[in-house]
């Protein structure tokens, strides 16, 4: 529970940012919020309208700003996601609009996006598809970093599509190459029929948490369940996506999919067992946990015997 008062005391004068941050950090730490000091600084910077790095040089908070910071701190102490409070989430070189109804992009997904950018580089006019796009984080990062790419973002949730289209419009207005937004179910057997055999890079951050797993309150109370949970074993969406990836990718095209840290063997096995893919590789996140798997569509476009080997790699 936060120990902040409901209102600042009568007669409260200007408050130094350092004092406001220290007070907010104590309340967040007491509520069990990780990185309490960092989050307190981000909230104070948001209230003051300055970058976090300029907080020490910012003007004092007036009484209204103190009250606003107190309110945001109480909400964060109640485990409302920081990104919902500020309305923005950082992802690679972007700041995206997020809020209720859309999955907040995570730092570990930046690794998958970066892999996708690397794989698309050097390909002439690459076609890149982002399945389960959510806020558009992966698709928009690729479009910003590879202006020569045609990028298609696929999402089915009406609520998430609102955020995806908003972010796509913001990035296009900022000068990035516009992406194409497609409303569709990624498990549909006819997904992106017009792109069969034409996709160079296919990326996916699907719902993959097994249904029985208890997730943190920031996730359970705020991220859409359909963007988090992937069936009893967490693979309900990944299975059909792997199958469709084999159809959509051109020979030599590549596929990357994020997964639960318990799927370090299961997802590479899915990629290897049907024989459509080669170079199946498991990648770890920065904490050393299994995080995403990648593979290349067979260069001859054919189906190989079941049982291809796969390897692991640290990212």
PDB file of C-alpha atoms in Angstrom:
ATOM      1  CA  UNK A   1       0.000   0.000   0.000  1.00  0.00           C
ATOM      2  CA  UNK A   2       1.150   3.541  -0.785  1.00  0.00           C
ATOM      3  CA  UNK A   3       1.683   5.833   2.196  1.00  0.00           C
ATOM      4  CA  UNK A   4       1.149   8.973   0.119  1.00  0.00           C
ATOM      5  CA  UNK A   5      -1.556  11.323   1.428  1.00  0.00           C
ATOM      6  CA  UNK A   6      -4.614  11.777  -0.746  1.00  0.00           C
ATOM      7  CA  UNK A   7      -3.833  15.483  -1.168  1.00  0.00           C
ATOM      8  CA  UNK A   8      -0.733  17.600  -0.596  1.00  0.00           C
ATOM      9  CA  UNK A   9      -0.740  19.442   2.733  1.00  0.00           C
ATOM     10  CA  UNK A  10      -2.200  22.941   2.872  1.00  0.00           C
ATOM     11  CA  UNK A  11       0.355  25.596   2.106  1.00  0.00           C
ATOM     12  CA  UNK A  12       2.665  23.269   0.214  1.00  0.00           C
ATOM     13  CA  UNK A  13       5.154  25.331  -1.749  1.00  0.00           C
ATOM     14  CA  UNK A  14       7.408  24.419  -4.668  1.00  0.00           C
ATOM     15  CA  UNK A  15       9.002  20.991  -4.348  1.00  0.00           C
ATOM     16  CA  UNK A  16      12.399  20.111  -5.740  1.00  0.00           C
ATOM     17  CA  UNK A  17      12.330  17.244  -8.237  1.00  0.00           C
ATOM     18  CA  UNK A  18      14.828  15.302  -6.126  1.00  0.00           C
ATOM     19  CA  UNK A  19      12.559  15.468  -3.098  1.00  0.00           C
ATOM     20  CA  UNK A  20       9.481  14.516  -5.105  1.00  0.00           C
ATOM     21  CA  UNK A  21      11.294  11.581  -6.657  1.00  0.00           C
ATOM     22  CA  UNK A  22      12.600  10.337  -3.309  1.00  0.00           C
ATOM     23  CA  UNK A  23       9.105  10.438  -1.835  1.00  0.00           C
ATOM     24  CA  UNK A  24       7.560   8.618  -4.791  1.00  0.00           C
ATOM     25  CA  UNK A  25      10.352   6.032  -4.836  1.00  0.00           C
ATOM     26  CA  UNK A  26       9.761   5.189  -1.172  1.00  0.00           C
ATOM     27  CA  UNK A  27       6.061   4.631  -1.831  1.00  0.00           C
ATOM     28  CA  UNK A  28       6.731   2.458  -4.874  1.00  0.00           C
ATOM     29  CA  UNK A  29       9.361   0.395  -3.085  1.00  0.00           C
ATOM     30  CA  UNK A  30       6.993  -0.158  -0.176  1.00  0.00           C
ATOM     31  CA  UNK A  31       4.410  -1.458  -2.670  1.00  0.00           C
ATOM     32  CA  UNK A  32       6.884  -3.937  -4.101  1.00  0.00           C
ATOM     33  CA  UNK A  33       7.421  -2.185  -7.425  1.00  0.00           C
ATOM     34  CA  UNK A  34      10.750  -3.158  -8.956  1.00  0.00           C
ATOM     35  CA  UNK A  35      13.154  -0.383 -10.052  1.00  0.00           C
ATOM     36  CA  UNK A  36      11.218   2.000  -7.817  1.00  0.00           C
ATOM     37  CA  UNK A  37      13.708   4.858  -8.143  1.00  0.00           C
ATOM     38  CA  UNK A  38      13.792   4.666 -11.938  1.00  0.00           C
ATOM     39  CA  UNK A  39      10.022   4.543 -12.196  1.00  0.00           C
ATOM     40  CA  UNK A  40       9.648   7.460  -9.760  1.00  0.00           C
ATOM     41  CA  UNK A  41      12.019   9.496 -11.944  1.00  0.00           C
ATOM     42  CA  UNK A  42      10.057   8.591 -15.069  1.00  0.00           C
ATOM     43  CA  UNK A  43       6.789   9.642 -13.459  1.00  0.00           C
ATOM     44  CA  UNK A  44       8.243  12.933 -12.213  1.00  0.00           C
ATOM     45  CA  UNK A  45       9.737  13.643 -15.627  1.00  0.00           C
ATOM     46  CA  UNK A  46       6.372  12.898 -17.240  1.00  0.00           C
ATOM     47  CA  UNK A  47       4.588  15.315 -14.908  1.00  0.00           C
ATOM     48  CA  UNK A  48       7.178  18.014 -15.567  1.00  0.00           C
ATOM     49  CA  UNK A  49       7.243  17.379 -19.303  1.00  0.00           C
ATOM     50  CA  UNK A  50      10.997  16.884 -19.479  1.00  0.00           C
ATOM     51  CA  UNK A  51      13.236  13.917 -20.420  1.00  0.00           C
ATOM     52  CA  UNK A  52      14.320  11.815 -17.470  1.00  0.00           C
ATOM     53  CA  UNK A  53      17.940  12.807 -18.139  1.00  0.00           C
ATOM     54  CA  UNK A  54      17.030  16.487 -17.607  1.00  0.00           C
ATOM     55  CA  UNK A  55      15.154  15.948 -14.381  1.00  0.00           C
ATOM     56  CA  UNK A  56      17.914  17.348 -12.158  1.00  0.00           C
ATOM     57  CA  UNK A  57      17.811  20.613 -14.113  1.00  0.00           C
ATOM     58  CA  UNK A  58      14.033  20.924 -14.155  1.00  0.00           C
ATOM     59  CA  UNK A  59      12.030  23.587 -12.352  1.00  0.00           C
ATOM     60  CA  UNK A  60      10.411  22.834  -9.026  1.00  0.00           C
ATOM     61  CA  UNK A  61       7.033  21.113  -8.983  1.00  0.00           C
ATOM     62  CA  UNK A  62       4.161  23.348  -8.023  1.00  0.00           C
ATOM     63  CA  UNK A  63       1.311  22.134  -5.809  1.00  0.00           C
ATOM     64  CA  UNK A  64      -0.787  20.914  -8.731  1.00  0.00           C
ATOM     65  CA  UNK A  65       2.144  18.951 -10.141  1.00  0.00           C
ATOM     66  CA  UNK A  66       2.877  17.427  -6.750  1.00  0.00           C
ATOM     67  CA  UNK A  67      -0.763  16.334  -6.492  1.00  0.00           C
ATOM     68  CA  UNK A  68      -0.616  14.856  -9.990  1.00  0.00           C
ATOM     69  CA  UNK A  69       2.588  12.958  -9.204  1.00  0.00           C
ATOM     70  CA  UNK A  70       1.044  11.669  -5.990  1.00  0.00           C
ATOM     71  CA  UNK A  71      -1.952  10.366  -7.938  1.00  0.00           C
ATOM     72  CA  UNK A  72       0.211   8.622 -10.514  1.00  0.00           C
ATOM     73  CA  UNK A  73       2.384   7.131  -7.790  1.00  0.00           C
ATOM     74  CA  UNK A  74      -0.666   5.688  -6.028  1.00  0.00           C
ATOM     75  CA  UNK A  75      -1.831   4.115  -9.270  1.00  0.00           C
ATOM     76  CA  UNK A  76       1.610   2.635  -9.969  1.00  0.00           C
ATOM     77  CA  UNK A  77       1.771   1.347  -6.387  1.00  0.00           C
ATOM     78  CA  UNK A  78      -1.492  -0.431  -7.246  1.00  0.00           C
ATOM     79  CA  UNK A  79       0.426  -2.156 -10.076  1.00  0.00           C
ATOM     80  CA  UNK A  80      -1.082  -0.251 -12.959  1.00  0.00           C
ATOM     81  CA  UNK A  81       1.578  -0.444 -15.696  1.00  0.00           C
ATOM     82  CA  UNK A  82       3.894   2.535 -15.907  1.00  0.00           C
ATOM     83  CA  UNK A  83       3.264   2.702 -19.656  1.00  0.00           C
ATOM     84  CA  UNK A  84      -0.474   3.078 -19.077  1.00  0.00           C
ATOM     85  CA  UNK A  85       0.199   6.012 -16.783  1.00  0.00           C
ATOM     86  CA  UNK A  86       2.416   7.844 -19.250  1.00  0.00           C
ATOM     87  CA  UNK A  87       0.627   6.569 -22.353  1.00  0.00           C
ATOM     88  CA  UNK A  88       3.930   5.694 -24.033  1.00  0.00           C
ATOM     89  CA  UNK A  89       6.254   2.706 -24.317  1.00  0.00           C
ATOM     90  CA  UNK A  90       9.800   2.758 -25.621  1.00  0.00           C
ATOM     91  CA  UNK A  91      10.791   0.133 -28.196  1.00  0.00           C
ATOM     92  CA  UNK A  92      14.174   0.221 -29.898  1.00  0.00           C
ATOM     93  CA  UNK A  93      14.339   3.753 -31.387  1.00  0.00           C
ATOM     94  CA  UNK A  94      10.606   4.421 -31.082  1.00  0.00           C
ATOM     95  CA  UNK A  95       8.106   5.721 -28.561  1.00  0.00           C
ATOM     96  CA  UNK A  96       4.716   4.126 -29.076  1.00  0.00           C
ATOM     97  CA  UNK A  97       1.274   5.015 -27.799  1.00  0.00           C
ATOM     98  CA  UNK A  98      -0.148   2.290 -25.547  1.00  0.00           C
ATOM     99  CA  UNK A  99      -2.957   1.878 -23.073  1.00  0.00           C
ATOM    100  CA  UNK A 100      -5.871  -0.363 -22.094  1.00  0.00           C
ATOM    101  CA  UNK A 101      -6.683  -2.927 -24.756  1.00  0.00           C
ATOM    102  CA  UNK A 102      -3.198  -3.491 -26.172  1.00  0.00           C
ATOM    103  CA  UNK A 103      -0.225  -5.526 -25.005  1.00  0.00           C
ATOM    104  CA  UNK A 104       2.624  -3.347 -23.752  1.00  0.00           C
ATOM    105  CA  UNK A 105       5.764  -4.221 -25.771  1.00  0.00           C
ATOM    106  CA  UNK A 106       8.580  -5.718 -23.695  1.00  0.00           C
ATOM    107  CA  UNK A 107      12.320  -5.036 -23.974  1.00  0.00           C
ATOM    108  CA  UNK A 108      13.066  -8.690 -24.766  1.00  0.00           C
ATOM    109  CA  UNK A 109      11.020  -8.433 -27.959  1.00  0.00           C
ATOM    110  CA  UNK A 110      13.516  -5.848 -29.209  1.00  0.00           C
ATOM    111  CA  UNK A 111      15.902  -8.781 -29.749  1.00  0.00           C
ATOM    112  CA  UNK A 112      13.505 -10.455 -32.169  1.00  0.00           C
ATOM    113  CA  UNK A 113      12.885  -7.167 -33.981  1.00  0.00           C
ATOM    114  CA  UNK A 114      16.628  -6.571 -34.256  1.00  0.00           C
ATOM    115  CA  UNK A 115      17.146 -10.050 -35.664  1.00  0.00           C
ATOM    116  CA  UNK A 116      14.471  -9.351 -38.231  1.00  0.00           C
ATOM    117  CA  UNK A 117      16.112  -6.075 -39.277  1.00  0.00           C
ATOM    118  CA  UNK A 118      19.454  -7.832 -39.684  1.00  0.00           C
ATOM    119  CA  UNK A 119      17.897 -10.577 -41.794  1.00  0.00           C
ATOM    120  CA  UNK A 120      16.088  -8.141 -44.083  1.00  0.00           C
ATOM    121  CA  UNK A 121      19.161  -5.987 -44.673  1.00  0.00           C
ATOM    122  CA  UNK A 122      20.729  -6.614 -48.045  1.00  0.00           C
ATOM    123  CA  UNK A 123      17.616  -8.210 -49.517  1.00  0.00           C
ATOM    124  CA  UNK A 124      16.223  -6.205 -52.457  1.00  0.00           C
ATOM    125  CA  UNK A 125      12.875  -4.590 -51.572  1.00  0.00           C
ATOM    126  CA  UNK A 126      12.225  -7.028 -48.723  1.00  0.00           C
ATOM    127  CA  UNK A 127       8.705  -7.992 -47.712  1.00  0.00           C
ATOM    128  CA  UNK A 128       8.462  -8.218 -43.910  1.00  0.00           C
ATOM    129  CA  UNK A 129       5.373  -9.478 -42.060  1.00  0.00           C
ATOM    130  CA  UNK A 130       4.667  -8.949 -38.352  1.00  0.00           C
ATOM    131  CA  UNK A 131       2.018 -11.327 -37.002  1.00  0.00           C
ATOM    132  CA  UNK A 132       0.166 -10.594 -33.718  1.00  0.00           C
ATOM    133  CA  UNK A 133       1.342  -7.016 -34.164  1.00  0.00           C
ATOM    134  CA  UNK A 134      -0.451  -5.466 -31.163  1.00  0.00           C
ATOM    135  CA  UNK A 135       0.789  -1.891 -30.821  1.00  0.00           C
ATOM    136  CA  UNK A 136       2.823  -2.325 -34.011  1.00  0.00           C
ATOM    137  CA  UNK A 137       6.146  -2.346 -32.189  1.00  0.00           C
ATOM    138  CA  UNK A 138       7.990  -4.858 -34.374  1.00  0.00           C
ATOM    139  CA  UNK A 139       6.494  -3.691 -37.660  1.00  0.00           C
ATOM    140  CA  UNK A 140       7.144  -0.015 -36.992  1.00  0.00           C
ATOM    141  CA  UNK A 141      10.697  -0.643 -35.780  1.00  0.00           C
ATOM    142  CA  UNK A 142      11.467  -2.519 -38.994  1.00  0.00           C
ATOM    143  CA  UNK A 143       9.856   0.194 -41.124  1.00  0.00           C
ATOM    144  CA  UNK A 144      11.881   2.902 -39.398  1.00  0.00           C
ATOM    145  CA  UNK A 145      15.197   1.091 -39.632  1.00  0.00           C
ATOM    146  CA  UNK A 146      14.675  -0.308 -43.138  1.00  0.00           C
ATOM    147  CA  UNK A 147      12.907   2.363 -45.203  1.00  0.00           C
ATOM    148  CA  UNK A 148      13.197   0.189 -48.302  1.00  0.00           C
ATOM    149  CA  UNK A 149      11.102  -2.619 -46.797  1.00  0.00           C
ATOM    150  CA  UNK A 150       7.439  -3.277 -47.405  1.00  0.00           C
ATOM    151  CA  UNK A 151       6.055  -4.040 -43.942  1.00  0.00           C
ATOM    152  CA  UNK A 152       2.695  -5.670 -43.214  1.00  0.00           C
ATOM    153  CA  UNK A 153       1.305  -5.779 -39.665  1.00  0.00           C
ATOM    154  CA  UNK A 154      -1.430  -8.310 -38.845  1.00  0.00           C
ATOM    155  CA  UNK A 155      -3.699  -8.021 -35.802  1.00  0.00           C
ATOM    156  CA  UNK A 156      -7.206  -9.279 -35.057  1.00  0.00           C
ATOM    157  CA  UNK A 157      -8.189  -7.490 -31.825  1.00  0.00           C
ATOM    158  CA  UNK A 158     -10.376  -4.415 -32.477  1.00  0.00           C
ATOM    159  CA  UNK A 159      -9.001  -2.727 -29.346  1.00  0.00           C
ATOM    160  CA  UNK A 160      -5.380  -3.373 -30.284  1.00  0.00           C
ATOM    161  CA  UNK A 161      -6.024  -2.233 -33.863  1.00  0.00           C
ATOM    162  CA  UNK A 162      -6.952   1.212 -32.578  1.00  0.00           C
ATOM    163  CA  UNK A 163      -3.486   1.560 -31.027  1.00  0.00           C
ATOM    164  CA  UNK A 164      -1.759  -0.052 -34.014  1.00  0.00           C
ATOM    165  CA  UNK A 165      -3.370   2.341 -36.482  1.00  0.00           C
ATOM    166  CA  UNK A 166      -2.635   5.311 -34.242  1.00  0.00           C
ATOM    167  CA  UNK A 167       1.039   4.389 -33.980  1.00  0.00           C
ATOM    168  CA  UNK A 168       1.253   3.677 -37.710  1.00  0.00           C
ATOM    169  CA  UNK A 169      -0.190   7.106 -38.467  1.00  0.00           C
ATOM    170  CA  UNK A 170       2.192   8.805 -36.019  1.00  0.00           C
ATOM    171  CA  UNK A 171       5.242   7.148 -37.528  1.00  0.00           C
ATOM    172  CA  UNK A 172       4.144   7.900 -41.083  1.00  0.00           C
ATOM    173  CA  UNK A 173       3.645  11.551 -40.111  1.00  0.00           C
ATOM    174  CA  UNK A 174       7.167  11.519 -38.651  1.00  0.00           C
ATOM    175  CA  UNK A 175       8.553  10.459 -42.022  1.00  0.00           C
ATOM    176  CA  UNK A 176       8.862   6.678 -41.702  1.00  0.00           C
ATOM    177  CA  UNK A 177       7.689   4.542 -44.600  1.00  0.00           C
ATOM    178  CA  UNK A 178       4.001   3.724 -43.975  1.00  0.00           C
ATOM    179  CA  UNK A 179       3.213   0.167 -43.009  1.00  0.00           C
ATOM    180  CA  UNK A 180       0.206  -1.859 -44.166  1.00  0.00           C
ATOM    181  CA  UNK A 181      -2.242  -2.866 -41.433  1.00  0.00           C
ATOM    182  CA  UNK A 182      -4.283  -6.028 -41.958  1.00  0.00           C
ATOM    183  CA  UNK A 183      -7.123  -7.083 -39.661  1.00  0.00           C
ATOM    184  CA  UNK A 184      -6.975 -10.872 -39.576  1.00  0.00           C
ATOM    185  CA  UNK A 185      -6.641 -13.949 -37.367  1.00  0.00           C
ATOM    186  CA  UNK A 186      -3.093 -15.284 -37.655  1.00  0.00           C
ATOM    187  CA  UNK A 187      -4.357 -18.853 -37.177  1.00  0.00           C
ATOM    188  CA  UNK A 188      -6.575 -18.667 -40.290  1.00  0.00           C
ATOM    189  CA  UNK A 189      -5.509 -21.256 -42.893  1.00  0.00           C
ATOM    190  CA  UNK A 190      -5.819 -18.680 -45.706  1.00  0.00           C
ATOM    191  CA  UNK A 191      -3.926 -15.900 -43.917  1.00  0.00           C
ATOM    192  CA  UNK A 192      -2.389 -13.359 -46.340  1.00  0.00           C
ATOM    193  CA  UNK A 193      -3.227 -15.489 -49.352  1.00  0.00           C
ATOM    194  CA  UNK A 194      -1.899 -12.837 -51.748  1.00  0.00           C
ATOM    195  CA  UNK A 195       1.571 -13.124 -50.170  1.00  0.00           C
ATOM    196  CA  UNK A 196       2.048 -16.882 -50.447  1.00  0.00           C
ATOM    197  CA  UNK A 197       5.668 -17.580 -51.370  1.00  0.00           C
ATOM    198  CA  UNK A 198       6.579 -13.869 -51.394  1.00  0.00           C
ATOM    199  CA  UNK A 199       7.571 -13.025 -47.799  1.00  0.00           C
ATOM    200  CA  UNK A 200      11.272 -12.514 -47.020  1.00  0.00           C
ATOM    201  CA  UNK A 201      11.076 -12.120 -43.228  1.00  0.00           C
ATOM    202  CA  UNK A 202       8.178 -13.229 -41.031  1.00  0.00           C
ATOM    203  CA  UNK A 203       8.192 -12.252 -37.343  1.00  0.00           C
ATOM    204  CA  UNK A 204       5.711 -13.073 -34.617  1.00  0.00           C
ATOM    205  CA  UNK A 205       5.318 -12.290 -30.930  1.00  0.00           C
ATOM    206  CA  UNK A 206       2.208 -14.385 -30.221  1.00  0.00           C
ATOM    207  CA  UNK A 207       0.313 -15.102 -27.019  1.00  0.00           C
ATOM    208  CA  UNK A 208       2.399 -17.920 -25.533  1.00  0.00           C
ATOM    209  CA  UNK A 209       1.987 -18.114 -21.752  1.00  0.00           C
ATOM    210  CA  UNK A 210       0.414 -21.444 -20.719  1.00  0.00           C
ATOM    211  CA  UNK A 211      -3.075 -20.896 -19.332  1.00  0.00           C
ATOM    212  CA  UNK A 212      -2.288 -22.169 -15.828  1.00  0.00           C
ATOM    213  CA  UNK A 213       0.658 -19.809 -15.258  1.00  0.00           C
ATOM    214  CA  UNK A 214       0.089 -17.052 -12.705  1.00  0.00           C
ATOM    215  CA  UNK A 215       1.334 -13.793 -14.200  1.00  0.00           C
ATOM    216  CA  UNK A 216       2.300 -10.548 -12.395  1.00  0.00           C
ATOM    217  CA  UNK A 217      -0.540  -8.139 -11.505  1.00  0.00           C
ATOM    218  CA  UNK A 218       0.688  -5.627 -14.102  1.00  0.00           C
ATOM    219  CA  UNK A 219      -0.053  -8.305 -16.696  1.00  0.00           C
ATOM    220  CA  UNK A 220      -3.079 -10.035 -15.174  1.00  0.00           C
ATOM    221  CA  UNK A 221      -5.003  -6.852 -14.561  1.00  0.00           C
ATOM    222  CA  UNK A 222      -4.068  -4.866 -17.638  1.00  0.00           C
ATOM    223  CA  UNK A 223      -2.624  -6.733 -20.651  1.00  0.00           C
ATOM    224  CA  UNK A 224      -5.402  -8.356 -22.740  1.00  0.00           C
ATOM    225  CA  UNK A 225      -5.626 -12.055 -21.883  1.00  0.00           C
ATOM    226  CA  UNK A 226      -5.877 -12.951 -25.576  1.00  0.00           C
ATOM    227  CA  UNK A 227      -2.463 -11.344 -26.109  1.00  0.00           C
ATOM    228  CA  UNK A 228      -0.871 -13.212 -23.194  1.00  0.00           C
ATOM    229  CA  UNK A 229      -2.199 -16.762 -22.901  1.00  0.00           C
ATOM    230  CA  UNK A 230      -1.654 -19.393 -25.587  1.00  0.00           C
ATOM    231  CA  UNK A 231      -3.696 -22.383 -24.468  1.00  0.00           C
ATOM    232  CA  UNK A 232      -2.906 -25.203 -22.088  1.00  0.00           C
ATOM    233  CA  UNK A 233       0.698 -25.583 -23.269  1.00  0.00           C
ATOM    234  CA  UNK A 234       1.159 -22.043 -24.604  1.00  0.00           C
ATOM    235  CA  UNK A 235       1.533 -23.276 -28.201  1.00  0.00           C
ATOM    236  CA  UNK A 236      -2.040 -22.910 -29.470  1.00  0.00           C
ATOM    237  CA  UNK A 237      -1.175 -19.935 -31.683  1.00  0.00           C
ATOM    238  CA  UNK A 238       2.448 -20.853 -32.424  1.00  0.00           C
ATOM    239  CA  UNK A 239       1.530 -24.194 -34.039  1.00  0.00           C
ATOM    240  CA  UNK A 240      -0.639 -22.780 -36.864  1.00  0.00           C
ATOM    241  CA  UNK A 241       1.707 -19.805 -37.291  1.00  0.00           C
ATOM    242  CA  UNK A 242       4.635 -22.168 -37.940  1.00  0.00           C
ATOM    243  CA  UNK A 243       2.574 -24.018 -40.525  1.00  0.00           C
ATOM    244  CA  UNK A 244       1.507 -20.820 -42.266  1.00  0.00           C
ATOM    245  CA  UNK A 245       5.019 -19.386 -42.177  1.00  0.00           C
ATOM    246  CA  UNK A 246       6.203 -22.301 -44.311  1.00  0.00           C
ATOM    247  CA  UNK A 247       3.630 -21.333 -46.936  1.00  0.00           C
ATOM    248  CA  UNK A 248       4.105 -17.569 -46.866  1.00  0.00           C
ATOM    249  CA  UNK A 249       7.903 -17.486 -46.963  1.00  0.00           C
ATOM    250  CA  UNK A 250       9.777 -17.523 -50.228  1.00  0.00           C
ATOM    251  CA  UNK A 251      12.597 -20.106 -50.542  1.00  0.00           C
ATOM    252  CA  UNK A 252      15.406 -18.790 -48.347  1.00  0.00           C
ATOM    253  CA  UNK A 253      13.049 -16.536 -46.396  1.00  0.00           C
ATOM    254  CA  UNK A 254      13.355 -16.523 -42.624  1.00  0.00           C
ATOM    255  CA  UNK A 255      11.024 -16.856 -39.657  1.00  0.00           C
ATOM    256  CA  UNK A 256      11.395 -15.711 -36.045  1.00  0.00           C
ATOM    257  CA  UNK A 257       8.937 -16.338 -33.226  1.00  0.00           C
ATOM    258  CA  UNK A 258       9.074 -15.320 -29.569  1.00  0.00           C
ATOM    259  CA  UNK A 259       8.009 -17.899 -26.990  1.00  0.00           C
ATOM    260  CA  UNK A 260       7.767 -18.682 -23.302  1.00  0.00           C
ATOM    261  CA  UNK A 261      10.976 -19.496 -21.480  1.00  0.00           C
ATOM    262  CA  UNK A 262       9.648 -23.040 -20.991  1.00  0.00           C
ATOM    263  CA  UNK A 263       9.486 -23.540 -24.777  1.00  0.00           C
ATOM    264  CA  UNK A 264      13.222 -23.623 -25.441  1.00  0.00           C
ATOM    265  CA  UNK A 265      12.962 -27.165 -26.814  1.00  0.00           C
ATOM    266  CA  UNK A 266       9.312 -27.332 -27.903  1.00  0.00           C
ATOM    267  CA  UNK A 267       9.312 -24.479 -30.438  1.00  0.00           C
ATOM    268  CA  UNK A 268      12.553 -25.457 -32.224  1.00  0.00           C
ATOM    269  CA  UNK A 269      11.139 -28.984 -32.390  1.00  0.00           C
ATOM    270  CA  UNK A 270       8.004 -27.653 -34.089  1.00  0.00           C
ATOM    271  CA  UNK A 271      10.159 -25.858 -36.627  1.00  0.00           C
ATOM    272  CA  UNK A 272      12.354 -28.867 -37.299  1.00  0.00           C
ATOM    273  CA  UNK A 273       9.867 -31.711 -37.305  1.00  0.00           C
ATOM    274  CA  UNK A 274       7.933 -30.946 -40.509  1.00  0.00           C
ATOM    275  CA  UNK A 275      11.026 -30.482 -42.658  1.00  0.00           C
ATOM    276  CA  UNK A 276      10.104 -27.136 -44.210  1.00  0.00           C
ATOM    277  CA  UNK A 277      12.876 -25.257 -42.419  1.00  0.00           C
ATOM    278  CA  UNK A 278      16.636 -25.378 -42.071  1.00  0.00           C
ATOM    279  CA  UNK A 279      19.031 -23.537 -39.715  1.00  0.00           C
ATOM    280  CA  UNK A 280      16.619 -23.883 -36.783  1.00  0.00           C
ATOM    281  CA  UNK A 281      18.169 -21.925 -33.921  1.00  0.00           C
ATOM    282  CA  UNK A 282      17.104 -21.159 -30.372  1.00  0.00           C
ATOM    283  CA  UNK A 283      18.088 -17.735 -28.976  1.00  0.00           C
ATOM    284  CA  UNK A 284      18.378 -16.547 -25.378  1.00  0.00           C
ATOM    285  CA  UNK A 285      17.406 -13.175 -23.974  1.00  0.00           C
ATOM    286  CA  UNK A 286      19.764 -10.936 -22.006  1.00  0.00           C
ATOM    287  CA  UNK A 287      19.064 -12.887 -18.820  1.00  0.00           C
ATOM    288  CA  UNK A 288      20.049 -16.183 -20.447  1.00  0.00           C
ATOM    289  CA  UNK A 289      16.504 -17.543 -20.771  1.00  0.00           C
ATOM    290  CA  UNK A 290      15.216 -19.176 -23.971  1.00  0.00           C
ATOM    291  CA  UNK A 291      13.251 -16.401 -25.704  1.00  0.00           C
ATOM    292  CA  UNK A 292      12.830 -16.820 -29.459  1.00  0.00           C
ATOM    293  CA  UNK A 293      13.452 -19.352 -32.186  1.00  0.00           C
ATOM    294  CA  UNK A 294      14.434 -18.709 -35.796  1.00  0.00           C
ATOM    295  CA  UNK A 295      14.624 -20.759 -38.959  1.00  0.00           C
ATOM    296  CA  UNK A 296      15.138 -20.455 -42.713  1.00  0.00           C
ATOM    297  CA  UNK A 297      12.703 -21.741 -45.330  1.00  0.00           C
ATOM    298  CA  UNK A 298      14.370 -24.432 -47.397  1.00  0.00           C
ATOM    299  CA  UNK A 299      16.105 -22.848 -50.394  1.00  0.00           C
ATOM    300  CA  UNK A 300      14.557 -25.388 -52.741  1.00  0.00           C
ATOM    301  CA  UNK A 301      11.098 -24.606 -51.390  1.00  0.00           C
ATOM    302  CA  UNK A 302      10.517 -28.283 -50.708  1.00  0.00           C
ATOM    303  CA  UNK A 303       9.648 -30.467 -47.758  1.00  0.00           C
ATOM    304  CA  UNK A 304      12.554 -32.417 -46.232  1.00  0.00           C
ATOM    305  CA  UNK A 305      12.455 -35.588 -44.144  1.00  0.00           C
ATOM    306  CA  UNK A 306      11.310 -35.070 -40.570  1.00  0.00           C
ATOM    307  CA  UNK A 307      13.887 -34.731 -37.811  1.00  0.00           C
ATOM    308  CA  UNK A 308      16.225 -31.916 -38.908  1.00  0.00           C
ATOM    309  CA  UNK A 309      18.652 -30.876 -36.163  1.00  0.00           C
ATOM    310  CA  UNK A 310      18.585 -27.507 -34.445  1.00  0.00           C
ATOM    311  CA  UNK A 311      21.051 -25.519 -32.414  1.00  0.00           C
ATOM    312  CA  UNK A 312      21.093 -22.939 -29.648  1.00  0.00           C
ATOM    313  CA  UNK A 313      22.580 -19.487 -29.716  1.00  0.00           C
ATOM    314  CA  UNK A 314      22.963 -16.659 -27.182  1.00  0.00           C
ATOM    315  CA  UNK A 315      21.560 -13.260 -28.165  1.00  0.00           C
TER     316      UNK A 315
END
